[in-house]
Short mmCIF file of C-alpha atoms in Angstrom, two decimals:
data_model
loop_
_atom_site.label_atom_id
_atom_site.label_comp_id
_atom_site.label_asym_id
_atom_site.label_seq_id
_atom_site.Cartn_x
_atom_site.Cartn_y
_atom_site.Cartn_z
CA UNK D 1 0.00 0.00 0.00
CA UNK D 2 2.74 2.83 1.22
CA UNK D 3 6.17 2.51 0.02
CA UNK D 4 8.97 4.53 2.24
CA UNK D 5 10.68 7.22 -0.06
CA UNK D 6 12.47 8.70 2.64
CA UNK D 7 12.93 8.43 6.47
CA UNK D 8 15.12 9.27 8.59
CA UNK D 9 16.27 7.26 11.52
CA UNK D 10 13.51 5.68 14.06
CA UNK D 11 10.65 6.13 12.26
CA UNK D 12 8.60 3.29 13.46
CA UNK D 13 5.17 0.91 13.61
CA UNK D 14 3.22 1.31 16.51
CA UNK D 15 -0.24 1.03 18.05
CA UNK D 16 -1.57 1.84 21.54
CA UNK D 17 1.19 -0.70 23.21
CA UNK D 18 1.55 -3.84 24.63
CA UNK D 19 -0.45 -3.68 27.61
CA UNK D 20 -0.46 -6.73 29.90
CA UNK D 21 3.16 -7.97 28.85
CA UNK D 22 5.37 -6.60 31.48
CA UNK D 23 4.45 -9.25 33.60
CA UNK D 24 7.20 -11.56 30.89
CA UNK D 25 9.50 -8.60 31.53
CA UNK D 26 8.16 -7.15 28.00
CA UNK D 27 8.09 -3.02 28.02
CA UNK D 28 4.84 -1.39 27.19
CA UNK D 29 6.14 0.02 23.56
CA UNK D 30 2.82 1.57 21.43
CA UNK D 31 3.12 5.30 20.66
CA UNK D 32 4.39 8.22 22.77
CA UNK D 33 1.34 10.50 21.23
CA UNK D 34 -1.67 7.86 22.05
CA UNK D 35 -4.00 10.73 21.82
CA UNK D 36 -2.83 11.48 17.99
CA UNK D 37 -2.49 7.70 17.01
CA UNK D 38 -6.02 7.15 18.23
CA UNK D 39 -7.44 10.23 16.51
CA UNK D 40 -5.65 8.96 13.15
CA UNK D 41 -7.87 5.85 13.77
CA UNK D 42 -11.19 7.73 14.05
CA UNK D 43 -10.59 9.54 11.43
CA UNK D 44 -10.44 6.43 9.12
CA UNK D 45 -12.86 4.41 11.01
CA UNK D 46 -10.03 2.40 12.27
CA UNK D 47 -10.69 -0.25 15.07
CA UNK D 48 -8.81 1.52 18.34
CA UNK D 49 -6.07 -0.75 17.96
CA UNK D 50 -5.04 -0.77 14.61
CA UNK D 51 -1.24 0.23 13.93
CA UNK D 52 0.16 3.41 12.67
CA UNK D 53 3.87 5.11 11.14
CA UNK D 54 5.37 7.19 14.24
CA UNK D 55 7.58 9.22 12.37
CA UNK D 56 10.10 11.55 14.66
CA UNK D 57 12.94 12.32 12.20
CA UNK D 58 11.88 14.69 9.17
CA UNK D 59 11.72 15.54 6.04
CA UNK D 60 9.51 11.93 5.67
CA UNK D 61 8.07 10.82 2.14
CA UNK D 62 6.13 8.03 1.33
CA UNK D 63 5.04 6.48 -1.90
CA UNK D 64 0.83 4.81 -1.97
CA UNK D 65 1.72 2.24 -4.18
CA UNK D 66 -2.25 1.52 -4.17
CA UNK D 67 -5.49 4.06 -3.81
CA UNK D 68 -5.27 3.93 -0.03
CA UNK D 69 -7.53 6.44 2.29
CA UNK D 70 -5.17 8.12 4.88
CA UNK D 71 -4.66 10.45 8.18
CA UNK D 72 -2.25 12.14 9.51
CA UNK D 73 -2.27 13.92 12.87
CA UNK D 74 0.45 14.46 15.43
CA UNK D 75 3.35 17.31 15.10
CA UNK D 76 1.52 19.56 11.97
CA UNK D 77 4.38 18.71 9.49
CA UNK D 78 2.58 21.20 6.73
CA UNK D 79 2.33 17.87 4.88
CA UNK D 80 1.46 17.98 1.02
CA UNK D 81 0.54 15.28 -1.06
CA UNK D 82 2.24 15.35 -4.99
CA UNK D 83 1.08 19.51 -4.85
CA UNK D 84 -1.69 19.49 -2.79
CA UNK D 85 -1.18 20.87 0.86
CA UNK D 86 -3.29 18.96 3.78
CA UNK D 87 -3.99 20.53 7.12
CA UNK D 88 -2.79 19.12 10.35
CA UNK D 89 -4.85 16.27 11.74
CA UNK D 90 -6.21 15.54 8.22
CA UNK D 91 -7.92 12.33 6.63
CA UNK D 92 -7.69 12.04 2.39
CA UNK D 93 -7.67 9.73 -0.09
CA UNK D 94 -4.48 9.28 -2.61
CA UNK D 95 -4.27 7.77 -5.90
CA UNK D 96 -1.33 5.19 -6.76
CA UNK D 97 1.29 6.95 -6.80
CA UNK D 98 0.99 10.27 -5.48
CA UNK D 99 3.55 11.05 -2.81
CA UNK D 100 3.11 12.32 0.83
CA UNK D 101 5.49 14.29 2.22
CA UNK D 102 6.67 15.34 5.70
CA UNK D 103 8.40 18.52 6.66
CA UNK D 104 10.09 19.96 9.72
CA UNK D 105 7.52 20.56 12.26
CA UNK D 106 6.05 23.79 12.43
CA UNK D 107 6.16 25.37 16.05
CA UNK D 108 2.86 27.38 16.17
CA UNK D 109 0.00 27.31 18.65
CA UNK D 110 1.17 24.33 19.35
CA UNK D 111 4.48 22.98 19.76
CA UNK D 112 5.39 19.85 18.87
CA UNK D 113 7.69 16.95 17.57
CA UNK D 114 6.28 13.80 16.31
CA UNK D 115 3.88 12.92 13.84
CA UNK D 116 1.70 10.23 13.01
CA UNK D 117 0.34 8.59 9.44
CA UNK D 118 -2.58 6.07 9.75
CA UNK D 119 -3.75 4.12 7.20
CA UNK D 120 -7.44 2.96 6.86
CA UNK D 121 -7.55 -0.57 7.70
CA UNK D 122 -4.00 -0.02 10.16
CA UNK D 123 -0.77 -0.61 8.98
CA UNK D 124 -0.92 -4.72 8.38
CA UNK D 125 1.99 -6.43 10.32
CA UNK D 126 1.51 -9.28 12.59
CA UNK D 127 0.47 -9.18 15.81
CA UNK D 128 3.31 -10.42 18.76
CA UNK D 129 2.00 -10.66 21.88
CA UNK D 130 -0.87 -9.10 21.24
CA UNK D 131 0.30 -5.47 19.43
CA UNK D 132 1.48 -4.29 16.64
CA UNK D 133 3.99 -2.13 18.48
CA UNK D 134 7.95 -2.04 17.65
CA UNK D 135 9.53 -3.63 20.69
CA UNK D 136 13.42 -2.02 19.85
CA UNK D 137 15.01 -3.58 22.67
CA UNK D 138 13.63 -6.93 21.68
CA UNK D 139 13.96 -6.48 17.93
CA UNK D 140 10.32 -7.85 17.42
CA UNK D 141 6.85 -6.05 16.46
CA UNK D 142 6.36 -3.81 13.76
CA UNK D 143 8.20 -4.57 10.60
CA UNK D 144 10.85 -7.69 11.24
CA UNK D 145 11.20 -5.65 14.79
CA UNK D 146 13.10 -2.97 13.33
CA UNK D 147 12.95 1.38 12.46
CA UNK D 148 11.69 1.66 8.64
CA UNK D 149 13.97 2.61 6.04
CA UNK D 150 13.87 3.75 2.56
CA UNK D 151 12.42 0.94 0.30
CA UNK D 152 10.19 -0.41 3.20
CA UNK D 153 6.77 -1.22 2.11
CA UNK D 154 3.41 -1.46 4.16
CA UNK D 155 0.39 -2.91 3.26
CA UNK D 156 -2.64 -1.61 4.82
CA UNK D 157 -5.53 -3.82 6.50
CA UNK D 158 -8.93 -3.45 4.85
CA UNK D 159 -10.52 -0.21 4.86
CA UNK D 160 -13.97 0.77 5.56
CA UNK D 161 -14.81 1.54 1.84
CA UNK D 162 -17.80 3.22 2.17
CA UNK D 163 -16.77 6.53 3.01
CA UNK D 164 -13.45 6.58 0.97
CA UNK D 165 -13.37 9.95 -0.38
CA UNK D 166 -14.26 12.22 2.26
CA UNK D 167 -11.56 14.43 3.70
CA UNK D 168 -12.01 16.16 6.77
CA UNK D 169 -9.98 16.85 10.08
CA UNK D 170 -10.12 16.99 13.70
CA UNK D 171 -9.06 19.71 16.09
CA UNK D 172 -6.12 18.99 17.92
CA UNK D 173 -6.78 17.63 21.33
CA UNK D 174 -3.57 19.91 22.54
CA UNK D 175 -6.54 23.05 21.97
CA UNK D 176 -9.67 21.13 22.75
CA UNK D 177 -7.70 19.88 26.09
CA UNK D 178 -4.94 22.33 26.73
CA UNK D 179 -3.02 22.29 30.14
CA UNK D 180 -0.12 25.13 30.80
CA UNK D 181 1.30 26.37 33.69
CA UNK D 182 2.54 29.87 33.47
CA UNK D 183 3.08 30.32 29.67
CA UNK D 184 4.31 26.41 29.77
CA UNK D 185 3.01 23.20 28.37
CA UNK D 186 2.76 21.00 31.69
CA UNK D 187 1.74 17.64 32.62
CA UNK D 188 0.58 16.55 35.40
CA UNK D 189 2.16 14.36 38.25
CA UNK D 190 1.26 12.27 41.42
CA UNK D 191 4.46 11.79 44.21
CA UNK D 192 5.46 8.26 43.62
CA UNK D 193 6.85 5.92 46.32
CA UNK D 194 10.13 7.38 47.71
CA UNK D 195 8.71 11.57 47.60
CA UNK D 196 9.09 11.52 51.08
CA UNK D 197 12.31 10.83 51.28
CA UNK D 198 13.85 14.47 49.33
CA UNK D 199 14.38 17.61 50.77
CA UNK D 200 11.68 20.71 50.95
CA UNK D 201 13.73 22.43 48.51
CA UNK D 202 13.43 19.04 46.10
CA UNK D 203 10.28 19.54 46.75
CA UNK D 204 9.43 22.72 46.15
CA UNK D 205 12.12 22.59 42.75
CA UNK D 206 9.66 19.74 41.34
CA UNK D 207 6.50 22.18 41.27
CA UNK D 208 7.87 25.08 41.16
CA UNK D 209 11.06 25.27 38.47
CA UNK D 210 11.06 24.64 34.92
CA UNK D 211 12.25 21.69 33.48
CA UNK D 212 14.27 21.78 30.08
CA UNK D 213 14.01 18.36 27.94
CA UNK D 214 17.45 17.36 27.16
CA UNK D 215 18.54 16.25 23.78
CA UNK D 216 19.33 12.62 25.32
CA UNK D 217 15.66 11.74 25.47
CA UNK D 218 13.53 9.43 23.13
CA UNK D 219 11.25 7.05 23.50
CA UNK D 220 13.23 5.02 26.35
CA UNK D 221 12.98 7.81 28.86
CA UNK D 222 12.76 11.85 29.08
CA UNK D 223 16.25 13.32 30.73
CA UNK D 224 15.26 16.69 31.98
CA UNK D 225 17.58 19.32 33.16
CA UNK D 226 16.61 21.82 36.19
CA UNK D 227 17.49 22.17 40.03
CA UNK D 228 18.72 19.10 41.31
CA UNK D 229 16.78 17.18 42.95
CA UNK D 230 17.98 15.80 46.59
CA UNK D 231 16.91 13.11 48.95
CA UNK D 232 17.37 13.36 52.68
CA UNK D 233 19.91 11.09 53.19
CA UNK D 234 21.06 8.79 49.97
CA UNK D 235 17.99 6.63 48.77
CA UNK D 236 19.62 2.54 48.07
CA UNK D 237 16.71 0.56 46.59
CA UNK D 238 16.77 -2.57 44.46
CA UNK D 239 15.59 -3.25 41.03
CA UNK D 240 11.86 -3.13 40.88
CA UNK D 241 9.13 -3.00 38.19
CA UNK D 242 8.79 0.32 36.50
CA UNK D 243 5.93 1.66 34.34
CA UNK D 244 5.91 4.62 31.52
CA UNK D 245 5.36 8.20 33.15
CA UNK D 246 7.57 7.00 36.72
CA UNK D 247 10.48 9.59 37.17
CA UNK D 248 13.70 8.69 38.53
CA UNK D 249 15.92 10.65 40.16
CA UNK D 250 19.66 9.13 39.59
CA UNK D 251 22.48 10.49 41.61
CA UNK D 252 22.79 13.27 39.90
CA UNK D 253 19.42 14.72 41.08
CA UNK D 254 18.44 15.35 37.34
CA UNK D 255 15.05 13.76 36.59
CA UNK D 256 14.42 11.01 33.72
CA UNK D 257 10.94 10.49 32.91
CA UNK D 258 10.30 6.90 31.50
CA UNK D 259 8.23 6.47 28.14
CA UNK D 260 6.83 3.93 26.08
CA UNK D 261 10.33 2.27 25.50
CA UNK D 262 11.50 1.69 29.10
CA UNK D 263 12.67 -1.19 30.36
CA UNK D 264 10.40 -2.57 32.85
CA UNK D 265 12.66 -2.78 36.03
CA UNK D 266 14.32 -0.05 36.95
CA UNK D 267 16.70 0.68 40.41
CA UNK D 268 16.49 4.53 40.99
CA UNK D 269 14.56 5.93 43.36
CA UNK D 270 11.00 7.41 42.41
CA UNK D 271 10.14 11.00 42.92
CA UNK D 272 6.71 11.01 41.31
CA UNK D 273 4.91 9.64 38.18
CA UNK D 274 4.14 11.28 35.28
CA UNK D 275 -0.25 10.22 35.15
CA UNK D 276 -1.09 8.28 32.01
CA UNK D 277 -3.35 10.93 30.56
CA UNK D 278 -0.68 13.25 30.08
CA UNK D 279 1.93 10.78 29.17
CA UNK D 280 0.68 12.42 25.23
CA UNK D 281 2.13 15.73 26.32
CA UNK D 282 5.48 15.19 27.50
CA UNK D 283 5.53 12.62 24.08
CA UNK D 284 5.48 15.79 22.17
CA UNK D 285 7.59 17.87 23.92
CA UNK D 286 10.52 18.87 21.68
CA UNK D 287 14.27 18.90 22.57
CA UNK D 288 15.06 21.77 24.16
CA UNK D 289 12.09 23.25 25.39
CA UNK D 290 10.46 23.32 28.64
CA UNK D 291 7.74 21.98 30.71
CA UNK D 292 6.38 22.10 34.16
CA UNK D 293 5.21 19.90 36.81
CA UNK D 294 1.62 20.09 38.50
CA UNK D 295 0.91 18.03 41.78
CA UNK D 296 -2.28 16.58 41.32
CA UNK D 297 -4.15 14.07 43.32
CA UNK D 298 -5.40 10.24 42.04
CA UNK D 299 -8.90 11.19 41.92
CA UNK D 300 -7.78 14.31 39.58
CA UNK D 301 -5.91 11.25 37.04
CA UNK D 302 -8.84 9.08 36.89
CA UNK D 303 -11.04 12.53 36.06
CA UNK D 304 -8.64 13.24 33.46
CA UNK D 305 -7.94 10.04 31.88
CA UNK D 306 -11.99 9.77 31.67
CA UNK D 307 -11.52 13.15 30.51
CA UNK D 308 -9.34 12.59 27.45
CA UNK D 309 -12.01 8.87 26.67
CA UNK D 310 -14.77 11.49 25.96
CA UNK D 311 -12.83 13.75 23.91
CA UNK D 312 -12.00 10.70 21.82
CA UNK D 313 -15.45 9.35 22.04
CA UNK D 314 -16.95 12.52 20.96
CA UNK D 315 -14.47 12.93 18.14
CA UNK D 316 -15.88 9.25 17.10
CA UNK D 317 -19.82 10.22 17.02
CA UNK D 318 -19.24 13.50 15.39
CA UNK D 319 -16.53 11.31 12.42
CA UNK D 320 -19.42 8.82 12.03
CA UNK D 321 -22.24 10.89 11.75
CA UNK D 322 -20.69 13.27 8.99
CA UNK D 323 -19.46 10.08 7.31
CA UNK D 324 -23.18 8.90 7.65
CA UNK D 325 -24.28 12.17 5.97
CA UNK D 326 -22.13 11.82 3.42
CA UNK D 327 -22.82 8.25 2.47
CA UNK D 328 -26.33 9.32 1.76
CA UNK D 329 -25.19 11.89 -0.98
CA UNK W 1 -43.50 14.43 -3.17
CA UNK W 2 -47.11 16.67 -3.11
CA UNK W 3 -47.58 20.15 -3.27
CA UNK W 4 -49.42 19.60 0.03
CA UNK W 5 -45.94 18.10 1.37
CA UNK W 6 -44.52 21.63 -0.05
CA UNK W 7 -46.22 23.91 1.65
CA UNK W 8 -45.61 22.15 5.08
CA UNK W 9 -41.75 22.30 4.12
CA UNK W 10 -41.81 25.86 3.67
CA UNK W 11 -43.55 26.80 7.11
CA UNK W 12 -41.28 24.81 8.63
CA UNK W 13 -38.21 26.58 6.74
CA UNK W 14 -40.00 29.42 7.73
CA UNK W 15 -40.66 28.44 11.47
CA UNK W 16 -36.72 27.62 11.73
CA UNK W 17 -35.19 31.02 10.13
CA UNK W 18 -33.97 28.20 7.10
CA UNK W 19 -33.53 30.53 3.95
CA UNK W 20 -32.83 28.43 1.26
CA UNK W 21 -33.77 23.97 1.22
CA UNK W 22 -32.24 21.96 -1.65
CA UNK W 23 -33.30 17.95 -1.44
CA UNK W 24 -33.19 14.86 -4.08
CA UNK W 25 -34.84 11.64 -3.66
CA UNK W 26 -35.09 8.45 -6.32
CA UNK W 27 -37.31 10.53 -8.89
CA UNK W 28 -37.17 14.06 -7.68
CA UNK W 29 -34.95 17.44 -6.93
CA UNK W 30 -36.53 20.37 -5.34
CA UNK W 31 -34.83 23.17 -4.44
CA UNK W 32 -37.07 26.14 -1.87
CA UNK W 33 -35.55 29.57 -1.66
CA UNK W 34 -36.74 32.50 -0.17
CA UNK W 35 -38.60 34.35 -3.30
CA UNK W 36 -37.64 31.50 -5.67
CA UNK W 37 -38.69 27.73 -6.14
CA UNK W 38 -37.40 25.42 -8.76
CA UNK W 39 -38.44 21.74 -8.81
CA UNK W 40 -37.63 19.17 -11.45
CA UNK W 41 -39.78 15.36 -11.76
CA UNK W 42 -37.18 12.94 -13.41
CA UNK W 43 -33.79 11.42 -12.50
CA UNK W 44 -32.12 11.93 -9.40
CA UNK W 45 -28.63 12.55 -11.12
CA UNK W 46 -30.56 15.65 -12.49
CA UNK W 47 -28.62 18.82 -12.46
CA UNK W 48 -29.70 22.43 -11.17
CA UNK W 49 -31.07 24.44 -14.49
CA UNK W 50 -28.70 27.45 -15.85
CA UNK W 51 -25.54 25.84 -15.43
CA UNK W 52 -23.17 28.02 -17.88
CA UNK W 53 -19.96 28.49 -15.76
CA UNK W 54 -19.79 32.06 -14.39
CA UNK W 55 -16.37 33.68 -14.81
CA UNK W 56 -16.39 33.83 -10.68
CA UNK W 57 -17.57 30.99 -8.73
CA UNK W 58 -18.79 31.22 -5.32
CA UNK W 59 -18.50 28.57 -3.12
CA UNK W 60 -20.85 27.37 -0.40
CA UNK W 61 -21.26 25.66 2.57
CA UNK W 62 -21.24 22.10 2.41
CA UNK W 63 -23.12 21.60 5.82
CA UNK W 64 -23.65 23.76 9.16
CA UNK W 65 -21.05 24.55 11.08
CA UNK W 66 -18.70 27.64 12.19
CA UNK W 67 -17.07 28.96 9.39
CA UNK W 68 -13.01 29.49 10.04
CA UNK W 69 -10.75 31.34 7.32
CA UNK W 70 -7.71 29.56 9.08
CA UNK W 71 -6.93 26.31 10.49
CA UNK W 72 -7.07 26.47 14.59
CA UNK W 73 -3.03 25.81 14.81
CA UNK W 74 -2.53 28.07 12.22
CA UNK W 75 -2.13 32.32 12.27
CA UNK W 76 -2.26 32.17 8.42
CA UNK W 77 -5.43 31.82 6.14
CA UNK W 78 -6.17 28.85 4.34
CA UNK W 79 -6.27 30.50 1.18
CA UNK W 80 -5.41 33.79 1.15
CA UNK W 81 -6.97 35.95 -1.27
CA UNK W 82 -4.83 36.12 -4.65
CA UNK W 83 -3.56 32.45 -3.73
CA UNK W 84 -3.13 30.18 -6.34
CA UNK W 85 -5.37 26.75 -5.21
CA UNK W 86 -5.93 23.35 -6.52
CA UNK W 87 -8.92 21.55 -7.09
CA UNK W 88 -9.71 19.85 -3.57
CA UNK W 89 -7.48 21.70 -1.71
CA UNK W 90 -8.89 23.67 1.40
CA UNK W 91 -10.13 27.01 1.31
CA UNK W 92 -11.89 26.96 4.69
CA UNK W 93 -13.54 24.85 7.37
CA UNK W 94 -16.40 24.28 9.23
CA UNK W 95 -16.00 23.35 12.64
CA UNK W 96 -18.48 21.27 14.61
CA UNK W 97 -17.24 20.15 17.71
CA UNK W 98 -13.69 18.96 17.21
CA UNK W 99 -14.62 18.35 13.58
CA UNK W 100 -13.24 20.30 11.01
CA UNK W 101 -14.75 20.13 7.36
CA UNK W 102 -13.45 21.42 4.26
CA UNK W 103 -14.87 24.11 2.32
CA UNK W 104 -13.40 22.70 -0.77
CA UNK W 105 -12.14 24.25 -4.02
CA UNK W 106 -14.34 22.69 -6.74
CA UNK W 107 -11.34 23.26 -9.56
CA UNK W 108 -7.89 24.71 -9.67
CA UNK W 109 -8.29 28.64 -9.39
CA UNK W 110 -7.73 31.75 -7.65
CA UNK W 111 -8.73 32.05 -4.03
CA UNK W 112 -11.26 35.42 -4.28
CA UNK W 113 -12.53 37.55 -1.27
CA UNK W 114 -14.12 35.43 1.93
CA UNK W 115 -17.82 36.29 2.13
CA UNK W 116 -18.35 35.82 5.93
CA UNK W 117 -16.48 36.52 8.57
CA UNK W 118 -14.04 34.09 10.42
CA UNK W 119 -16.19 32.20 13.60
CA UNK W 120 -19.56 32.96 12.04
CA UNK W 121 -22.18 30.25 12.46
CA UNK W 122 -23.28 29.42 8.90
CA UNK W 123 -26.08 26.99 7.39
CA UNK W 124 -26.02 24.73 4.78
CA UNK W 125 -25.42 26.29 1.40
CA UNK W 126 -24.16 29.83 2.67
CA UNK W 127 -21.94 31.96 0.10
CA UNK W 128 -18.49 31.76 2.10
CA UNK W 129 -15.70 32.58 -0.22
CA UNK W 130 -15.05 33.42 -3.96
CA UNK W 131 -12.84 31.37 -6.23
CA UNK W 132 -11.16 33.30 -9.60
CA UNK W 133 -10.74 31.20 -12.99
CA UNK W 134 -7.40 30.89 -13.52
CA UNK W 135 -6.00 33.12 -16.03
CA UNK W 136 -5.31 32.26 -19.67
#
């Protein structure tokens, strides 16, 4: 269906994770932007767990090799396909042949860094333990358990037909659902198990000073830069199981956020955790810019993980009712 | 379709502020406007009468929604006027909800003047933005 013209590195397959495998010592993987991955979906009439291209390294270009309906949503890229510019968070149909292309993401109203290119049906590659998702550290998932490169082709799944030429877009979930503090993007964050344990001034550094994301962070784990952060008296724990959104403090008192590629044991101690609905956020944080912490409570997560599950839902009626309208044309 | 059934459409166009009603069915196309009423027995694949191309088209809403010159990330306009645009490409939206739909360009042209303002509530079949022939 797509054929990859041009990537650069760690562009990758990936659906909403591998839930329910850390238990074989298996990270969660899926995409750092679940918010944009799922939107992709609903835009096509995708089933939620169909696989998409997270692409993180730009200019990207892809070939359809077949008619093929498509979305793309994520980082707005000012993506064009052959001469045609798309808006962000787009759905469209291509012919064979015509190329989509990728640029540099634009830092607007919204800033940015990775993008995301669904295909109707989801990107067709098997299924290992249970998801789609590229597992890098175990070189499985996705295609052959590897990045994409130039030459790589996907096939798509089958599409729901009946609405295949209808483009339209959703507003981005970062302006239906935005969350600053100051003039900062910020995500929210309960105090995890050892929070007790640093100093007032840790403390007060971890709500109260700005965090800059460091260019050594990925998809394994965000290494901010800020105030150190101090315990008491040194903190020895052993390895224990870890989850995406935990942040360690090493040594060095410099937080590390884990993401979707963590490994699932970790021995740091844990300040506080990053809470799943906002996990989306700190995903699309670029290099170099800078974020802030807000203490909320576990009530406040559920609220806002129930939160984000109507935005999606709503997104959903409102995609299948104007596809209903259309149909009738 | 009677001309009973009619006259019940229009007081209810008239009862909900509706200016302007186009519908097809299997054997039909009727199109109510405020001041003008054109209605055509036969195929539904049936065009609207006096279809010569005007030098300007004018392009119209394609359902109800708020009308937006720009796309929410974006401080630029879709299509500013003098902008060179291609058949299908975007020369506003109408947002409802988190949906955004296109306000399409029916052929290549030139993006003209928009007709209503950016954030206005518009109906089906508004007037919303001019598109230019391209020239010769």
């Amino acid at each position: 269906m797509i054929e990859i013209v041009t990537t650069g590195a760690l562009a990758t397959v990936q659906d909403r994770g591998r839930d329910g495998a850390l238990k074989w010592g298996v990270g969660s993987s899926g995409a750092l932007d679940d918010l944009a991955l799922a939107a992709g979906n609903i835009l096509l009439g995708n089933d939620e767990d169909a696989a998409g291209i997270e692409i993180q390294i730009f200019p990207f270009q892809a070939r359809f090799t077949a008619d093929c309906v498509f979305a793309i949503t994520g980082a707005d890229c000012a993506a064009t396909l052959d001469d045609l510019p798309l808006p962000p968070w787009w759905r469209q149909t291509a012919k064979a042949g015509q190329i989509l292309n990728l640029g540099l993401p634009r830092q607007g109203a919204w800033s940015a860094s990775r993008a995301y290119l669904c295909l109707g049906g989801g990107v067709d590659v098997p299924q290992v333990l249970g998801s789609r998702s590229t597992q890098m550290r175990g070189a499985f998932g996705g295609l052959d358990g590897r990045a994409l490169r130039s030459g790589d082709r996907l096939r798509a799944g089958p599409a729901n037909n009946a609405t295949k030429h209808v483009s339209f877009g959703l507003s981005p979930p970062a302006l239906d659902l935005p969350l600053m503090a100051g003039d900062l993007p910020a995500v929210r964050v309960l105090p995890a198990a050892e929070y007790d344990q640093y100093t007032e001034a840790a403390h007060h550094a971890l709500w109260n000073d700005v965090w800059r994301v460091t260019p050594q962070s990925n998809r394994y784990g965000y290494r901010l830069e800020g105030t150190p952060l101090l315990p008491v008296t040194p903190i020895e724990t052993r390895s224990h199981g870890i989850v995406p959104g935990v942040i360690q403090v090493p040594p060095n008192g410099q937080p590390i956020v884990q993401m979707r590629d963590a490994q699932p044991s970790g021995g740091y101690p844990k300040i506080g955790v990053v809470i799943a609905a906002d996990l989306w956020r700190l995903g699309q944080a670029p290099i170099g810019s800078r974020i802030r912490f807000i203490r909320t409570s576990w009530d406040d997560a559920i609220a806002a993980g129930e939160q984000t599950a109507r935005w999606l839902a709503e997104a959903r009626r409102l995609v299948d009712l104007h596809c209903g309208w259309t149909r009738s044309h | 379709m009677t001309f009973d059934q009619l006259h019940d459409i229009t007081a209810w166009m008239a009862d909900a502020g509706i200016d302007e009603l186009e519908l097809s069915g299997p054997s039909f196309w009727l199109r109510l406007g405020r001041g003008q009423t054109q209605a055509r027995d036969g195929q539904a694949s049936a065009q609207p009468p006096g279809a010569s191309k005007p030098p300007c088209q004018v392009v119209t809403a394609p359902t109800v929604g708020v009308f937006l010159h720009r796309h929410p990330l974006h401080a630029a306009m879709l299509a500013p006027e003098g902008a060179r645009v291609k058949a299908g490409q975007a020369l506003g939206l109408l947002r409802i909800g988190s949906l955004l739909v296109p306000v399409t360009a029916p052929s290549d042209g030139i993006a003209g003047a928009m007709l209503i303002a950016h954030e206005t509530v518009v109906g089906y079949g508004t007037a919303l933005v001019a598109l230019h022939p391209l020239e010769r």
